[in-house]
PDB file of C-alpha atoms and ligand atoms in Angstrom:
ATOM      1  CA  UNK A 234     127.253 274.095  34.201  1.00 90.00           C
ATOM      2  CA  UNK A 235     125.246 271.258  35.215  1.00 95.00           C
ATOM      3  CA  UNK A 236     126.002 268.295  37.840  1.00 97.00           C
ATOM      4  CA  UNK A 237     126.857 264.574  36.186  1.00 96.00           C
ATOM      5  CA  UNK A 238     124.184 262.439  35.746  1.00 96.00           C
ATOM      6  CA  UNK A 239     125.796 259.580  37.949  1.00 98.00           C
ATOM      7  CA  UNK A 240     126.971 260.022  40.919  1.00 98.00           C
ATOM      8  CA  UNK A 241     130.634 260.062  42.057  1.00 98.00           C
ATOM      9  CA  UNK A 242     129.759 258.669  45.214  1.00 98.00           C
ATOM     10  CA  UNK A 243     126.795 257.335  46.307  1.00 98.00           C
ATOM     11  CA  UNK A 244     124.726 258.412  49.584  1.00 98.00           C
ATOM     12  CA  UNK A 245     125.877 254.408  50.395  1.00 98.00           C
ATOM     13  CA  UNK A 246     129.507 254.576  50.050  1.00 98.00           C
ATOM     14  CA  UNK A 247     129.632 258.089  52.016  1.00 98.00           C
ATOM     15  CA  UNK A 248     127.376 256.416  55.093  1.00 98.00           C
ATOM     16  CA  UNK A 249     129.664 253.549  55.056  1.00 98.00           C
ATOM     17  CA  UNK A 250     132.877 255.932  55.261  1.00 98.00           C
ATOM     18  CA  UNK A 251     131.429 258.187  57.628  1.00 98.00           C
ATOM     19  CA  UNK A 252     130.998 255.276  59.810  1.00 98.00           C
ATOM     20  CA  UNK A 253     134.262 254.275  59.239  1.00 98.00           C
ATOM     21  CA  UNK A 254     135.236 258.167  60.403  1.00 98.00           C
ATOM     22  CA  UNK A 255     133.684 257.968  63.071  1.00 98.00           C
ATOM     23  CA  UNK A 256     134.608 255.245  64.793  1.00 98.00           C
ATOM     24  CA  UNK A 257     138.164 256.601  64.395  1.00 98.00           C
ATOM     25  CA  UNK A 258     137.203 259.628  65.590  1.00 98.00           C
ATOM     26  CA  UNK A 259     135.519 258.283  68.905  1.00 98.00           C
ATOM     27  CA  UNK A 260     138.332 256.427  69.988  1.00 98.00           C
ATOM     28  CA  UNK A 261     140.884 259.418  69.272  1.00 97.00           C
ATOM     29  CA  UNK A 262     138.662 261.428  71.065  1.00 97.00           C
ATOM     30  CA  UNK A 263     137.447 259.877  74.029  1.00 97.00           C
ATOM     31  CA  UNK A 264     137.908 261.361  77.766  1.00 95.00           C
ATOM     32  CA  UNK A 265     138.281 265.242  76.402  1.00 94.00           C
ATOM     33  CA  UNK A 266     136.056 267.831  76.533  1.00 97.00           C
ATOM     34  CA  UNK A 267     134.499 267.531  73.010  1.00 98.00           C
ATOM     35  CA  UNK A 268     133.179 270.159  70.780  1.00 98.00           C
ATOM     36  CA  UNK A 269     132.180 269.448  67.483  1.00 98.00           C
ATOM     37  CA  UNK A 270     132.585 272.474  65.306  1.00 97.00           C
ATOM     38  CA  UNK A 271     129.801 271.817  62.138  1.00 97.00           C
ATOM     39  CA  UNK A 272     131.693 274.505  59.258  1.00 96.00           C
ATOM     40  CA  UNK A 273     128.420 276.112  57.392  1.00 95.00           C
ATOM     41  CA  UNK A 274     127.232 275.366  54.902  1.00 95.00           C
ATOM     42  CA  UNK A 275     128.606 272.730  52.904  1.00 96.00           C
ATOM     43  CA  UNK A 276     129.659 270.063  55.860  1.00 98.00           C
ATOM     44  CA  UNK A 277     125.727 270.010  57.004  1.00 97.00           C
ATOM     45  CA  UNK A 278     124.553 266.922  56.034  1.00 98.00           C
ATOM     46  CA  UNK A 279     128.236 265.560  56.270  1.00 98.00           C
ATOM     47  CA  UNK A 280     128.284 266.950  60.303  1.00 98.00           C
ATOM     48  CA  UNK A 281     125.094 265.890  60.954  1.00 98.00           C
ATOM     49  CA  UNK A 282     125.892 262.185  59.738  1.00 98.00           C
ATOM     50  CA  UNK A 283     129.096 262.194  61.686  1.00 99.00           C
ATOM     51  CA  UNK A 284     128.041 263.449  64.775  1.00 98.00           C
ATOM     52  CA  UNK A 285     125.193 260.764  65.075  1.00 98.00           C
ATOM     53  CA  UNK A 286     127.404 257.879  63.897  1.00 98.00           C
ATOM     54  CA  UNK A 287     130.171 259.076  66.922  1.00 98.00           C
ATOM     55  CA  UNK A 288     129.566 257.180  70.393  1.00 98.00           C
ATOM     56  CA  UNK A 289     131.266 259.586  72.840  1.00 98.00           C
ATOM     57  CA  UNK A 290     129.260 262.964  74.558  1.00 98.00           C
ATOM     58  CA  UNK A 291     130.099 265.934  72.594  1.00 98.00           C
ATOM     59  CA  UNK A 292     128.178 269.733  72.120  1.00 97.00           C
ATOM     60  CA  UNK A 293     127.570 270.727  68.831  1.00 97.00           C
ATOM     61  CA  UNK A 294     128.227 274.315  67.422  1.00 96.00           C
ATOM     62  CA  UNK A 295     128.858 276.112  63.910  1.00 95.00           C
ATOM     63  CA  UNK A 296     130.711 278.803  62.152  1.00 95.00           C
ATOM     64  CA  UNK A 297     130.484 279.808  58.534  1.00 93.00           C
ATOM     65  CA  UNK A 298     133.480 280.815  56.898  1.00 87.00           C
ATOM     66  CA  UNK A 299     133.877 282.839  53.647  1.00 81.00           C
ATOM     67  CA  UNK A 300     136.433 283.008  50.743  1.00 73.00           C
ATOM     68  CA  UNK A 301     137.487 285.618  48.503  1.00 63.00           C
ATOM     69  CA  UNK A 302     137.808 283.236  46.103  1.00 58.00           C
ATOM     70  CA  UNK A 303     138.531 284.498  42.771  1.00 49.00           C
ATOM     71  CA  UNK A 304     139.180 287.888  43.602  1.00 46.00           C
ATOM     72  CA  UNK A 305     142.450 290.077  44.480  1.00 48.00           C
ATOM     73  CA  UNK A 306     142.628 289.139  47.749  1.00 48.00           C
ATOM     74  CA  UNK A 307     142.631 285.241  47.575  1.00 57.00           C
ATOM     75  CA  UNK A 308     144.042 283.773  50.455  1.00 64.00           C
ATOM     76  CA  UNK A 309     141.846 285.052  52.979  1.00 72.00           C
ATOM     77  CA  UNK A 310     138.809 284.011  55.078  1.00 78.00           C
ATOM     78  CA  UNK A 311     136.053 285.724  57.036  1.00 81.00           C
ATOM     79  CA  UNK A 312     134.925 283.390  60.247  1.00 84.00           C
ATOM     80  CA  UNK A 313     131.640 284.730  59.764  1.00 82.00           C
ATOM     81  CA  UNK A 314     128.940 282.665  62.485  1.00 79.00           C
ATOM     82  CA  UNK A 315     130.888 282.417  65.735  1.00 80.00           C
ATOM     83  CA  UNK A 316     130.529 279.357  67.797  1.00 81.00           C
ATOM     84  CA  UNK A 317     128.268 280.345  71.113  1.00 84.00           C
ATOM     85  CA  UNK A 318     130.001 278.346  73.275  1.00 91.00           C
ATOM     86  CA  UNK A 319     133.493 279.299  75.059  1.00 95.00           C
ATOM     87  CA  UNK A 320     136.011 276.707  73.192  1.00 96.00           C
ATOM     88  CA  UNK A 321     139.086 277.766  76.382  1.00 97.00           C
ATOM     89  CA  UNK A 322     140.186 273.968  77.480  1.00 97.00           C
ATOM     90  CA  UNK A 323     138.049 272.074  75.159  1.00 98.00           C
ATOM     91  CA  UNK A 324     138.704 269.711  72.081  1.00 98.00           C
ATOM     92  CA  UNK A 325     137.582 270.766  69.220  1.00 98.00           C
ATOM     93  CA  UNK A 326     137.065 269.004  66.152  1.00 98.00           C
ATOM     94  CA  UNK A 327     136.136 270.826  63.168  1.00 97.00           C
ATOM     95  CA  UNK A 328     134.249 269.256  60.827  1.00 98.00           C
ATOM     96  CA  UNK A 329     134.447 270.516  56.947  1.00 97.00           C
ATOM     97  CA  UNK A 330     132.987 269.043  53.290  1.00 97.00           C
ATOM     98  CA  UNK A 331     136.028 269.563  51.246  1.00 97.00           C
ATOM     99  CA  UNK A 332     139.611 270.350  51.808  1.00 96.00           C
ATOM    100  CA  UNK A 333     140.799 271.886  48.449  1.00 94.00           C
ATOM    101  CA  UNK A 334     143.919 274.470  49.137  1.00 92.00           C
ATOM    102  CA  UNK A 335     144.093 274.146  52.595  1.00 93.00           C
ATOM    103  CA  UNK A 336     143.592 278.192  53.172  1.00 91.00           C
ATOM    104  CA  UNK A 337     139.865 277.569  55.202  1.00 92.00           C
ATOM    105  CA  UNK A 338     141.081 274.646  56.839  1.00 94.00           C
ATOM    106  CA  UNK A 339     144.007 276.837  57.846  1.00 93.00           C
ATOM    107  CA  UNK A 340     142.200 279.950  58.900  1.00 91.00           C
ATOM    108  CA  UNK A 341     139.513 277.758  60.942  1.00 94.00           C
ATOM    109  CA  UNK A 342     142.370 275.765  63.252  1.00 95.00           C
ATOM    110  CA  UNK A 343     144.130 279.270  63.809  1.00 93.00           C
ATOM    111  CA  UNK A 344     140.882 280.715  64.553  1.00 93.00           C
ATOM    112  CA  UNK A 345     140.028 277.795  67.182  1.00 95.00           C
ATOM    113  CA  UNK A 346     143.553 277.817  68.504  1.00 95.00           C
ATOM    114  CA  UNK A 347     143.403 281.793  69.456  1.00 94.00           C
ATOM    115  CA  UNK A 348     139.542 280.378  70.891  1.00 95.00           C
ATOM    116  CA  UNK A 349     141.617 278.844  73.343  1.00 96.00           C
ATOM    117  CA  UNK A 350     140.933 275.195  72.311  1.00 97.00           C
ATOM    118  CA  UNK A 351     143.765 272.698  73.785  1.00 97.00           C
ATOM    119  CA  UNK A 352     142.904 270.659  71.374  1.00 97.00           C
ATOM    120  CA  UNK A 353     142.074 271.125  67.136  1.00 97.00           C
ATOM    121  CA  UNK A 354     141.353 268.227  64.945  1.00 97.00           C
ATOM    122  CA  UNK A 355     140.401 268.912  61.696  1.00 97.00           C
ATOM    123  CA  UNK A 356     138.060 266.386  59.073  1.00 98.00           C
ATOM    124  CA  UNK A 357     137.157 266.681  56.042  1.00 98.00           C
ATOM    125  CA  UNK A 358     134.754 264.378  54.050  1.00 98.00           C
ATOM    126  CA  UNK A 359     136.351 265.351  50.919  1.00 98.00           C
ATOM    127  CA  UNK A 360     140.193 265.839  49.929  1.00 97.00           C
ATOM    128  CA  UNK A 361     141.824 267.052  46.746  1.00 96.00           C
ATOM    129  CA  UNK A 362     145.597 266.942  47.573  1.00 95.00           C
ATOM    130  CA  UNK A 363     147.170 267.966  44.067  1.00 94.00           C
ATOM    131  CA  UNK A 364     145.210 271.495  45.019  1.00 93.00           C
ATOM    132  CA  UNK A 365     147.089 272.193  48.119  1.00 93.00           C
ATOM    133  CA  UNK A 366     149.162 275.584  48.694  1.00 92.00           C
ATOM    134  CA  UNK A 367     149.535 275.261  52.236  1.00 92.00           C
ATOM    135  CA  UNK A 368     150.267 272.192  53.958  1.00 91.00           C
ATOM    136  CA  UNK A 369     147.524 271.064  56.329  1.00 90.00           C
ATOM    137  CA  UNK A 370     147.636 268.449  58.611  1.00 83.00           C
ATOM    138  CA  UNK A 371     145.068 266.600  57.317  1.00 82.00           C
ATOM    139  CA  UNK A 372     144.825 262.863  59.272  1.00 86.00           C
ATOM    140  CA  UNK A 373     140.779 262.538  59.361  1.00 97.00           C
ATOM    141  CA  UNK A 374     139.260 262.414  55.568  1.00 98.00           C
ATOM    142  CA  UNK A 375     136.749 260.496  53.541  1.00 98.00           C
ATOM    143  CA  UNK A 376     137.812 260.290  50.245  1.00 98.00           C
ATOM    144  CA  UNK A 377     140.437 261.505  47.995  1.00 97.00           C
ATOM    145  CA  UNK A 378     139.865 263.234  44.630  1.00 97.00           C
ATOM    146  CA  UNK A 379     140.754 264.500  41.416  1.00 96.00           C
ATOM    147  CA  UNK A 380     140.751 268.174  40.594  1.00 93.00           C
ATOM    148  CA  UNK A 381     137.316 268.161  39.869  1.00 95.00           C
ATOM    149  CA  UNK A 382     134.261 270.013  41.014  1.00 96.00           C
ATOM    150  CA  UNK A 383     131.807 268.490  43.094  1.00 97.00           C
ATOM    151  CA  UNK A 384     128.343 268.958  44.320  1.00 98.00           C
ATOM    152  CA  UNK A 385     125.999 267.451  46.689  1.00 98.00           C
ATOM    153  CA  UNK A 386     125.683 266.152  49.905  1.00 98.00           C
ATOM    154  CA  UNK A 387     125.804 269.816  51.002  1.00 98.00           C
ATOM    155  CA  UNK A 388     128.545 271.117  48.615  1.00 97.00           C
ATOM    156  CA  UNK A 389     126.592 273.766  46.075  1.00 96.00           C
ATOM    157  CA  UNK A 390     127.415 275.259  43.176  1.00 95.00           C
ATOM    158  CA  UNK A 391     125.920 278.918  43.222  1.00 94.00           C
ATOM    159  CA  UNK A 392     123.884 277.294  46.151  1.00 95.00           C
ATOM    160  CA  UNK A 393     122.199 274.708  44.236  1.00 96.00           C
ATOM    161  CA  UNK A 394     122.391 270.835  44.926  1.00 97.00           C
ATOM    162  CA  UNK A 395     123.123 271.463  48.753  1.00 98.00           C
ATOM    163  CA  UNK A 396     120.244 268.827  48.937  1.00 98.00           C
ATOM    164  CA  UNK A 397     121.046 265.935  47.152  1.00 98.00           C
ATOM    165  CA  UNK A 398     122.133 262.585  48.834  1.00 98.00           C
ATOM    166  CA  UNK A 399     124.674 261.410  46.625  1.00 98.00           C
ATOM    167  CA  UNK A 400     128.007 263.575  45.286  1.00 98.00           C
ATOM    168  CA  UNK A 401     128.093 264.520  41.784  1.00 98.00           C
ATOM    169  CA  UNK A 402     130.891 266.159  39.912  1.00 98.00           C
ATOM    170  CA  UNK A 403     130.286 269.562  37.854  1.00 95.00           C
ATOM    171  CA  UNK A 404     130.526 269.647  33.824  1.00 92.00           C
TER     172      UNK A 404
HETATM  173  P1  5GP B 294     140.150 275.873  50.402  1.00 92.47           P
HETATM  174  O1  5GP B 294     140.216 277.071  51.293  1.00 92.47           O
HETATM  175  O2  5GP B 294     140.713 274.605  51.004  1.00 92.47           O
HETATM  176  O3  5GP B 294     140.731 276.141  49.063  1.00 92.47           O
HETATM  177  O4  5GP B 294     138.637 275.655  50.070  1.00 92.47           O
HETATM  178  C1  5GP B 294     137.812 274.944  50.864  1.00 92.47           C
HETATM  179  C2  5GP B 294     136.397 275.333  50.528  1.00 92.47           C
HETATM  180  O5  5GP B 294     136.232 275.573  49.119  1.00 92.47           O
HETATM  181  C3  5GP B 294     135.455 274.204  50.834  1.00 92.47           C
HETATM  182  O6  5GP B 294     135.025 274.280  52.150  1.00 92.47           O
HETATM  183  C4  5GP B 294     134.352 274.444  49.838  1.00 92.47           C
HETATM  184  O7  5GP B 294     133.467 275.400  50.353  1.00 92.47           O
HETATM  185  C5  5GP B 294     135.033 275.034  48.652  1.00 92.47           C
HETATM  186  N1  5GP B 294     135.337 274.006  47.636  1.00 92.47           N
HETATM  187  C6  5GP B 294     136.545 273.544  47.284  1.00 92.47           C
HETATM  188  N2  5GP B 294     136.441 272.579  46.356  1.00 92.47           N
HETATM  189  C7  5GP B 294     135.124 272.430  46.120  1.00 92.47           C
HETATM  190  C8  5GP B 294     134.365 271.562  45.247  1.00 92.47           C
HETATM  191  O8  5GP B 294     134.851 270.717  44.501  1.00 92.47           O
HETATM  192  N3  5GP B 294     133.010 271.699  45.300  1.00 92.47           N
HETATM  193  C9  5GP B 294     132.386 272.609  46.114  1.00 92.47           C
HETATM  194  N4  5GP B 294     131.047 272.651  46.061  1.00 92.47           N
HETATM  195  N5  5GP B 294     133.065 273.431  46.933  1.00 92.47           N
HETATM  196  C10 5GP B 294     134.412 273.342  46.932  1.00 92.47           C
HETATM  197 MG1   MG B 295     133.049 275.120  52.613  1.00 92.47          MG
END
């Protein structure tokens, strides 16, 4: 397996949608109590950008959450970092690379909501609907795609091409 030679999207056309997000995101979020919830690894280049292109105060924190993909018990996640910060009363917007079944985005807004949060909005940089098996409210995303694989801009494959700027599918 080996990543495309062109890119899918460039590190352009994500800055300029991430912008777009953002400003979205600062005006739906404005006046609350804001944490922004970084999901490890894959959304840390796409948190980073976002955070810095949002204009309203905010505190930053991250979990890590883990699959069992491909194995009997699909369908489950481990939160595995915990966010060090007590998430009672506050917003919390959780910030992901890739929305593919909806199962982590799932498991990451119940795990917020028994935080306490009053507040969960999810966003996603990437989207593949036609993968979904459980509906997600999903209002805040970049860009839509085909079932394909994709790497870069933080998304790995086996943990390689976390650190490349632009977003290349797998063949
Ligand atoms: P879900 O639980 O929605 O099925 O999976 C979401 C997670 O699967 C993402 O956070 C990401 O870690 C991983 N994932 C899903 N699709 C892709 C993809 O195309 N490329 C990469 N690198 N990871 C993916
Ligand atoms: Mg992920």
């Amino acid at each position: 397996m080996t990543r495309s030679e062109r890119p899918l999207f460039t590190a352009a056309q994500i800055r300029a949608r991430v912008a777009e997000l953002a400003a979205v995101l600062s005006r739906e979020l404005a006046g609350g109590d804001l944490v922004a919830l970084i999901v490890l690894k894959g959304a840390l280049h796409f948190g980073s950008d976002l955070v810095r292109a949002m204009s309203i105060p905010m505190s930053v924190d991250f979990v890590q959450a883990r699959s069992y993909r491909g194995t009997a018990s699909t369908g489950k996640i481990d939160v595995l970092g915990r966010p060090t910060q007590d998430l009672r009363g506050k917003h919390v917007l959780i910030i992901e690379d890739i929305l593919d079944t909806g199962v982590t985005a799932q498991a990451l807004m119940d795990f917020v909501q028994a935080a306490g949060a009053d507040r969960v909005i999810f966003c996603a940089l990437f989207d593949k609907p036609a993968r979904r098996t459980v509906p997600v409210n999903a209002t805040h995303t970049g860009f839509t795609v085909d079932d394909v694989f994709i790497v870069g801009y933080g998304m790995d494959h086996d943990e390689r091409y976390r650190e490349l700027p632009d977003v290349y599918t797998l063949q």
